Coordinates of C-alpha atoms and ligand atoms in Angstrom, one line a residue:
M380 CA 40.0 -4.7 18.0
S381 CA 38.0 -3.1 14.8
N382 CA 36.3 0.2 15.1
P383 CA 32.6 -0.3 15.8
P384 CA 30.2 -0.1 12.8
P385 CA 28.6 3.1 11.4
K386 CA 25.2 3.5 12.1
I387 CA 22.6 5.0 10.1
G388 CA 19.2 5.9 11.4
I389 CA 16.1 6.2 8.9
V390 CA 12.7 8.0 9.2
S391 CA 10.4 6.6 6.5
L392 CA 7.1 8.6 5.8
G393 CA 4.5 7.9 3.1
C394 CA 3.1 5.1 1.6
P395 CA 3.9 1.4 1.4
K396 CA 6.0 2.2 -1.7
A397 CA 8.0 4.7 0.0
L398 CA 8.4 2.1 2.7
V399 CA 9.7 -0.4 0.3
D400 CA 12.4 1.8 -0.9
S401 CA 13.3 2.5 2.6
E402 CA 13.9 -1.2 2.9
R403 CA 16.0 -1.6 -0.3
I404 CA 18.3 1.3 1.0
L405 CA 18.5 -0.3 4.3
T406 CA 19.1 -3.7 2.8
K407 CA 21.9 -2.1 0.7
L408 CA 23.7 -0.5 3.6
R409 CA 23.4 -3.4 5.8
A410 CA 25.1 -5.5 3.1
E411 CA 28.0 -2.9 3.4
G412 CA 28.3 -3.2 7.2
Y413 CA 26.4 -0.5 8.5
E414 CA 24.0 -0.9 11.6
I415 CA 20.4 0.6 11.7
A416 CA 20.5 2.9 14.7
P417 CA 16.9 3.0 16.4
S418 CA 17.3 6.5 17.6
Y419 CA 18.6 10.0 16.5
E420 CA 21.4 9.7 19.2
G421 CA 22.8 6.7 18.3
A422 CA 23.2 7.6 14.6
D423 CA 26.2 8.7 12.6
A424 CA 23.5 10.2 10.0
V425 CA 19.9 9.9 9.4
I426 CA 18.1 9.3 6.2
V427 CA 14.7 10.8 5.6
N428 CA 12.5 9.3 3.0
T429 CA 9.8 11.8 2.3
C430 CA 6.6 11.8 1.0
G431 CA 5.4 14.7 -1.3
F432 CA 2.0 13.5 -2.4
L433 CA -0.4 16.1 -0.5
D434 CA 0.4 19.5 0.6
S435 CA 0.0 18.2 4.4
A436 CA 2.5 15.3 3.7
R437 CA 4.8 17.8 2.2
Q438 CA 4.6 19.7 5.3
E439 CA 5.0 16.8 7.6
S440 CA 8.1 15.9 5.4
L441 CA 9.8 19.2 5.9
D442 CA 8.9 18.9 9.8
A443 CA 10.7 15.7 9.8
I444 CA 14.1 16.9 8.3
G445 CA 13.9 19.9 10.4
E446 CA 13.4 17.4 13.7
A447 CA 16.3 15.0 12.4
L448 CA 18.7 18.0 12.0
A449 CA 17.8 19.4 15.6
E450 CA 18.3 16.1 16.9
N451 CA 21.4 14.7 15.0
G452 CA 22.4 17.2 12.6
R453 CA 23.5 14.9 9.7
V454 CA 20.5 14.4 7.3
I455 CA 20.3 12.9 4.0
V456 CA 17.0 13.5 2.4
T457 CA 15.3 11.2 -0.2
G458 CA 12.2 10.0 -1.8
C459 CA 9.0 12.0 -3.5
L460 CA 9.5 15.4 -2.1
G461 CA 13.3 15.1 -2.8
A462 CA 12.0 15.7 -6.4
E463 CA 12.0 19.4 -5.2
S464 CA 15.6 19.8 -4.2
D465 CA 15.2 23.6 -4.3
L466 CA 12.2 23.8 -1.8
I467 CA 14.2 21.3 0.7
R468 CA 17.4 23.3 0.1
K469 CA 15.6 26.8 0.9
T470 CA 13.9 25.5 4.0
H471 CA 16.8 23.4 5.3
P472 CA 20.2 24.5 3.8
K473 CA 22.0 22.2 6.2
V474 CA 20.8 19.0 4.7
L475 CA 23.8 16.9 3.2
S476 CA 22.3 15.6 0.3
V477 CA 19.0 15.5 -1.5
T478 CA 17.8 12.8 -3.9
G479 CA 14.5 11.9 -5.4
P480 CA 12.3 8.7 -5.3
H481 CA 14.0 5.5 -6.0
Q482 CA 17.6 6.9 -6.4
Y483 CA 19.0 4.3 -4.2
E484 CA 22.5 4.2 -5.3
A485 CA 22.5 7.9 -5.1
V486 CA 21.4 7.8 -1.3
V487 CA 23.8 5.0 -0.7
S488 CA 26.7 7.2 -2.2
A489 CA 25.6 10.1 0.1
V490 CA 25.7 8.0 3.3
H491 CA 29.3 6.8 2.0
E492 CA 30.2 10.5 1.9
A493 CA 28.7 11.4 5.1
V494 CA 29.9 8.2 7.1
P495 CA 32.4 5.9 5.3
P496 CA 31.6 2.3 5.5
R497 CA 33.7 0.0 7.4
H498 CA 35.8 -2.6 5.6
D499 CA 35.1 -6.0 6.6
P500 CA 35.1 -8.6 3.9
F501 CA 34.5 -11.1 6.6
I502 CA 30.9 -10.6 7.4
D503 CA 27.8 -11.0 5.4
L504 CA 25.1 -9.1 7.5
V505 CA 22.1 -9.5 5.3
P506 CA 19.4 -12.2 5.8
A507 CA 18.5 -13.5 2.5
Q508 CA 15.3 -11.6 2.4
G509 CA 16.7 -8.5 3.0
I510 CA 15.7 -6.0 5.7
R511 CA 12.1 -5.2 6.3
L512 CA 10.6 -2.5 8.2
T513 CA 7.2 -4.4 8.3
P514 CA 6.7 -7.2 11.0
R515 CA 8.3 -10.4 10.0
H516 CA 5.0 -12.0 9.1
F517 CA 4.0 -9.9 6.0
A518 CA 5.7 -7.9 3.5
Y519 CA 5.1 -5.6 0.6
L520 CA 6.0 -6.7 -2.8
K521 CA 6.5 -4.1 -5.0
I522 CA 5.9 -5.0 -8.8
S523 CA 6.6 -1.8 -10.8
E524 CA 7.0 2.1 -10.3
G525 CA 5.7 5.0 -11.6
C526 CA 2.6 5.3 -13.7
N527 CA 1.4 6.0 -17.3
H528 CA -2.1 7.8 -16.5
A529 CA -2.6 11.4 -16.0
C530 CA -5.2 11.6 -13.3
S531 CA -5.7 15.6 -12.8
F532 CA -5.4 15.6 -8.8
C533 CA -2.4 13.3 -8.8
I534 CA 1.5 14.5 -9.6
I535 CA 3.1 10.9 -8.9
P536 CA 3.7 10.6 -12.8
S537 CA 5.6 13.7 -12.8
M538 CA 7.6 12.7 -9.6
R539 CA 8.0 8.9 -10.1
G540 CA 7.8 8.8 -14.0
K541 CA 6.2 6.6 -16.3
L542 CA 5.4 2.8 -15.6
A543 CA 8.5 0.7 -15.0
S544 CA 7.9 -2.9 -14.2
R545 CA 10.0 -5.1 -12.7
P546 CA 10.7 -8.8 -14.7
A547 CA 8.4 -11.5 -13.4
A548 CA 11.2 -13.6 -12.4
D549 CA 12.9 -10.8 -10.3
V550 CA 9.6 -10.4 -8.4
M551 CA 9.0 -14.1 -8.2
V552 CA 12.7 -14.7 -6.7
E553 CA 12.0 -12.1 -4.0
A554 CA 8.5 -13.2 -3.1
E555 CA 9.9 -16.7 -2.8
R556 CA 12.7 -15.6 -0.4
L557 CA 10.3 -13.8 1.4
A558 CA 8.2 -17.0 1.8
L559 CA 10.9 -19.1 3.0
A560 CA 12.0 -16.5 5.3
G561 CA 8.5 -16.9 7.1
V562 CA 6.5 -14.3 5.6
R563 CA 2.8 -15.4 5.6
E564 CA 1.1 -12.6 3.8
L565 CA 2.6 -10.8 0.4
L566 CA 0.9 -7.3 -0.4
V567 CA 1.2 -6.7 -3.9
I568 CA 1.8 -3.0 -4.6
S569 CA 2.7 -0.4 -7.3
Q570 CA 0.9 2.9 -8.6
D571 CA -1.5 0.4 -11.1
T572 CA -1.2 -3.2 -10.3
S573 CA -3.5 -4.1 -13.6
A574 CA -1.2 -2.4 -15.9
Y575 CA 2.0 -4.6 -14.6
G576 CA 4.2 -5.2 -17.5
V577 CA 2.5 -3.1 -20.2
D578 CA 6.1 -1.2 -20.6
I579 CA 8.0 -4.3 -21.1
R580 CA 5.4 -5.8 -23.5
H581 CA 4.6 -8.5 -20.7
A582 CA 8.0 -10.3 -21.6
E583 CA 8.3 -13.8 -20.0
S584 CA 11.3 -14.9 -17.8
A585 CA 12.2 -18.0 -16.1
W586 CA 11.3 -18.9 -12.6
R587 CA 11.6 -22.7 -11.2
K588 CA 11.9 -24.0 -14.5
R589 CA 8.9 -22.3 -16.2
R590 CA 8.3 -18.9 -18.0
V591 CA 6.4 -16.3 -16.2
R592 CA 4.7 -13.6 -18.4
A593 CA 5.0 -10.0 -16.8
H594 CA 1.2 -9.8 -16.7
M595 CA -0.8 -9.4 -13.4
T596 CA -2.7 -12.5 -14.3
D597 CA 0.4 -14.8 -14.8
L598 CA 2.1 -13.2 -11.8
C599 CA -0.9 -13.9 -9.5
A600 CA -0.8 -17.6 -10.7
A601 CA 2.6 -17.9 -9.6
L602 CA 2.6 -16.1 -6.6
G603 CA -0.5 -18.6 -5.6
D604 CA 1.7 -21.1 -5.7
L605 CA 4.0 -20.1 -3.0
G606 CA 1.4 -21.1 -0.3
V607 CA 1.0 -17.7 1.6
W608 CA -1.7 -15.1 1.3
V609 CA -1.3 -12.9 -1.6
R610 CA -3.2 -9.5 -1.4
L611 CA -3.6 -7.0 -4.3
H612 CA -3.7 -3.5 -4.1
Y613 CA -4.2 -0.6 -6.4
V614 CA -5.9 -2.6 -8.9
Y615 CA -7.6 -0.8 -11.7
P616 CA -10.8 -2.2 -13.0
Y617 CA -9.5 -3.0 -16.7
P618 CA -11.2 -6.1 -18.3
H619 CA -8.4 -8.3 -17.6
V620 CA -9.1 -8.2 -13.9
D621 CA -11.9 -10.4 -14.3
E622 CA -9.1 -13.2 -15.2
V623 CA -7.8 -13.1 -11.5
I624 CA -11.2 -13.8 -10.0
P625 CA -11.0 -17.5 -10.8
L626 CA -7.5 -17.6 -8.9
M627 CA -9.3 -16.3 -5.9
A628 CA -12.2 -18.8 -6.2
D629 CA -9.7 -21.6 -6.3
G630 CA -7.9 -19.9 -2.9
K631 CA -4.8 -19.2 -4.9
I632 CA -4.8 -15.4 -3.8
L633 CA -6.8 -13.8 -1.4
P634 CA -10.4 -12.9 -2.3
Y635 CA -9.6 -9.2 -1.8
L636 CA -9.3 -6.5 -4.5
D637 CA -8.1 -2.9 -3.6
I638 CA -9.5 -0.7 -6.6
P639 CA -9.2 3.1 -6.1
F640 CA -12.6 4.1 -7.7
Q641 CA -12.3 7.6 -6.4
H642 CA -15.7 8.7 -7.7
A643 CA -18.8 7.4 -9.3
S644 CA -20.4 10.1 -11.1
P645 CA -19.1 10.4 -14.8
G646 CA -18.6 14.2 -14.8
V647 CA -16.4 14.1 -11.7
L648 CA -14.6 10.9 -13.2
K649 CA -14.0 12.8 -16.6
A650 CA -12.6 15.9 -14.8
M651 CA -10.3 13.6 -12.7
R652 CA -9.0 12.1 -15.9
R653 CA -9.5 8.6 -14.6
P654 CA -8.0 5.6 -16.5
A655 CA -11.0 3.4 -16.0
N656 CA -14.4 3.1 -17.6
Q657 CA -17.0 3.3 -14.8
E658 CA -19.6 1.8 -17.0
R659 CA -20.6 -1.5 -16.1
V660 CA -18.5 -1.5 -12.8
L661 CA -21.6 -2.5 -10.5
E662 CA -22.3 -5.2 -12.8
R663 CA -18.8 -6.5 -12.7
I664 CA -18.6 -6.5 -9.0
A665 CA -21.9 -8.3 -8.9
N666 CA -20.4 -10.9 -11.2
W667 CA -17.2 -11.1 -9.3
R668 CA -19.1 -11.9 -6.2
R669 CA -21.3 -14.5 -7.9
Q670 CA -18.0 -16.3 -8.6
V671 CA -16.3 -15.6 -5.4
P672 CA -18.9 -15.1 -2.4
D673 CA -16.7 -14.0 0.3
M674 CA -14.9 -11.7 -1.9
T675 CA -13.8 -8.2 -0.4
V676 CA -13.9 -5.1 -2.4
R677 CA -11.9 -2.3 -0.9
S678 CA -11.9 1.4 -2.4
T679 CA -11.0 5.1 -1.7
F680 CA -12.8 8.1 -3.0
I681 CA -12.6 11.8 -3.0
V682 CA -15.2 14.1 -2.3
G683 CA -15.3 18.0 -2.7
F684 CA -13.3 17.6 -6.2
P685 CA -13.5 20.8 -8.0
G686 CA -17.0 21.1 -10.1
E687 CA -18.5 18.2 -7.7
T688 CA -22.1 19.3 -7.5
D689 CA -24.6 18.3 -5.1
D690 CA -26.2 16.0 -7.8
D691 CA -22.7 14.4 -8.2
F692 CA -22.5 13.7 -4.9
E693 CA -26.0 12.3 -4.3
F694 CA -25.0 10.0 -7.2
L695 CA -21.9 8.9 -5.5
L696 CA -23.7 8.1 -2.2
Q697 CA -26.4 6.1 -4.3
W698 CA -23.6 4.2 -6.5
L699 CA -22.0 3.4 -2.9
D700 CA -25.3 2.2 -1.6
E701 CA -25.5 -0.4 -4.7
A702 CA -22.0 -1.1 -4.6
D703 CA -22.0 -2.3 -1.0
L704 CA -18.3 -2.2 -0.7
D705 CA -16.6 -3.6 2.3
R706 CA -13.8 -1.4 3.1
V707 CA -13.9 2.3 2.0
G708 CA -11.6 5.1 2.8
C709 CA -12.7 8.9 1.8
F710 CA -10.7 11.8 1.4
K711 CA -11.6 15.5 1.0
F712 CA -10.0 17.1 -2.0
E713 CA -6.9 18.9 -1.3
P714 CA -5.3 20.5 -4.1
V715 CA -1.6 19.3 -4.6
T716 CA 0.9 21.8 -5.8
G717 CA 1.4 21.0 -9.1
A718 CA -1.6 19.0 -10.0
S719 CA -3.6 20.2 -12.9
A720 CA -7.0 19.7 -11.1
N721 CA -6.0 23.0 -9.4
D722 CA -7.1 24.9 -12.4
L723 CA -10.5 23.4 -12.6
P724 CA -13.3 25.7 -12.2
G725 CA -15.9 25.0 -9.5
A726 CA -13.9 24.9 -6.1
V727 CA -15.7 23.2 -3.5
S728 CA -15.8 25.2 0.0
D729 CA -14.1 23.6 2.9
D730 CA -17.4 23.4 4.8
V731 CA -19.2 21.4 2.0
K732 CA -16.4 19.3 1.8
E733 CA -16.6 18.5 5.5
E734 CA -20.0 18.2 5.3
R735 CA -19.7 15.4 2.3
W736 CA -17.2 13.8 3.9
H737 CA -19.1 13.3 7.1
R738 CA -22.3 11.9 5.1
F739 CA -20.2 9.5 3.0
M740 CA -18.6 8.0 6.2
A741 CA -21.7 7.7 7.9
A742 CA -23.4 6.0 5.0
Q743 CA -20.5 3.6 4.3
Q744 CA -20.1 2.8 7.9
K745 CA -23.8 1.6 7.7
I746 CA -22.7 -0.7 5.1
S747 CA -19.7 -2.0 6.5
A748 CA -21.4 -2.5 9.7
R749 CA -24.3 -4.6 7.9
R750 CA -21.5 -6.6 6.0
L751 CA -19.6 -7.5 9.1
K752 CA -22.6 -8.7 10.9
K753 CA -23.4 -11.3 8.2
K754 CA -20.1 -12.8 9.3
I755 CA -21.1 -13.6 12.8
G756 CA -21.6 -17.3 13.2
K757 CA -19.0 -18.0 10.4
T758 CA -15.6 -19.7 10.6
I759 CA -12.8 -17.8 9.3
D760 CA -8.9 -17.9 9.1
V761 CA -7.3 -15.1 10.8
L762 CA -3.5 -14.1 10.7
I763 CA -2.1 -13.2 14.1
D764 CA -0.4 -9.7 14.2
E765 CA 0.1 -9.1 17.8
V766 CA 0.0 -11.0 21.1
R767 CA -0.5 -8.7 24.1
P768 CA -0.9 -10.0 27.6
N769 CA -4.7 -9.6 27.5
E770 CA -5.5 -9.4 23.8
I771 CA -4.7 -11.2 20.7
I772 CA -5.2 -9.1 17.4
G773 CA -5.3 -10.7 14.1
R774 CA -6.7 -9.9 10.6
S775 CA -8.9 -11.9 8.3
K776 CA -8.5 -12.3 4.7
A777 CA -10.6 -9.3 4.2
D778 CA -8.3 -7.0 6.2
A779 CA -5.1 -5.2 4.8
P780 CA -2.9 -4.2 7.7
E781 CA -3.0 -0.6 8.8
I782 CA -5.9 0.3 6.5
D783 CA -8.7 -2.2 7.0
G784 CA -10.3 -3.9 10.3
I785 CA -9.1 -6.3 12.9
V786 CA -10.3 -9.3 14.5
K787 CA -10.0 -9.6 18.3
V788 CA -9.1 -13.2 19.1
K789 CA -9.7 -15.1 22.3
S790 CA -8.0 -18.4 22.6
K791 CA -7.6 -21.1 25.3
T792 CA -4.4 -22.0 23.9
P793 CA -1.3 -19.6 23.3
L794 CA -1.1 -18.1 19.9
R795 CA 2.0 -16.9 18.1
V796 CA 2.6 -13.8 15.8
G797 CA 2.2 -15.0 12.3
E798 CA 0.3 -18.0 12.9
I799 CA -2.9 -18.5 11.1
V800 CA -6.0 -19.9 12.9
K801 CA -9.5 -20.9 12.7
I802 CA -12.0 -18.8 14.4
K803 CA -15.6 -18.6 15.2
V804 CA -16.9 -14.9 14.6
T805 CA -19.0 -14.0 17.9
G806 CA -19.1 -10.4 17.2
A807 CA -19.0 -7.4 15.1
T808 CA -18.6 -3.5 15.1
A809 CA -18.8 -1.3 12.1
Y810 CA -15.3 -2.1 11.2
D811 CA -13.8 -4.9 13.4
L812 CA -14.8 -8.5 14.2
R813 CA -14.3 -10.6 17.4
G814 CA -14.3 -14.2 17.9
N815 CA -12.9 -17.3 19.5
T816 CA -10.4 -20.2 18.2
L817 CA -12.1 -23.3 17.6
S818 CA -9.9 -25.5 19.7
Ligands
SF4_2351 S1 -3.5 6.2 -11.8 FE1 -3.8 8.0 -11.5 S2 -3.8 8.5 -9.1 FE2 -2.9 6.6 -9.7 S3 -0.8 7.3 -9.7 FE3 -1.3 7.2 -12.0 S4 -1.8 9.2 -12.1 FE4 -1.7 9.1 -9.7

């Protein structure tokens, strides 16, 4: 009888991009015959994929490494905080290895060293679509790494490097495999989706007997042919974003844009060194909605940025009211070690940050409630995420998983996870909907 296969545990922290990195590492390990352990106890070693974006996330990562060391003892660290190897080794000298983000090969080598792979040439353990940590019916599709911008609050470019886009055919082959494996929704992610392909001069590559350019518009058109929901995240409002709106109007991709505006006041945006020009943004949103009336615009904002005055904040609130955004997240500015914004004058006190955050969220809650109320009586498509004994939870085209709202569904017939059903909306709260299936 052969030895039992070696088992590796993984703790994946941080954003969806880090989750995709974890999936790649697991896919590679699974291909080599490793098994994935669901708990510390059963694992021969544990990988901790860390996040280093905010100081609170860094602390969470350090704590997670400590927990894995205490529970298992054999710990391999990777991910964004891995770029700060000295800090990790000083805090946790017993870790077996430390690598930075996207160093898949180095992580896999560290696993080989800690727990040698079992050699079995007769097994092929990896399903065609790879190993995914998200539920089977939706998956993140990472189209590029890194970022060419230098927003003053962000250290991603120094951790993840300049923009590096995947060839369009690579992305399409992965997307097609996912669709064939039963995925109903693809969430396109990157640091800057609208910049996709700039670094490789929008090179063409061959997919399904056609040439696809590494450009957001062309990629969206090709993804739109797969027959699954395609949702765009982290889109900056460059002029060519207007080109994907007709694809939404035609139902090729979801009428959903996640655009991190971060602020509206020109002075604050300048201090943030944001890539996009805010001028005419309100006009453009209105124009998009004229073409696609059911379009959802989601965004994130930062309040309490250094130098943000009362006037800047009032300007932001007024802009928010005019923009009438559907989904909004808001963060209080937090100085991230290494970010140039930390040296800016005019630090905002914690009390003021808190007060602005509450006012911002209250304002947005009213907008969200008003917009959702308008959906009552309408028939919408809902993708079923969870079927519990007394409750069925789904999401509409307006809701990205984890970050947006949900739809509570009542149905006379049994529903399955991953199914897309039509429901009539019967009620709304500030963030969620409820409704009944039509049949
Ligand atoms: S666009 Fe700005 S916030 Fe986004 S990753 Fe690049 S530098 Fe960071």
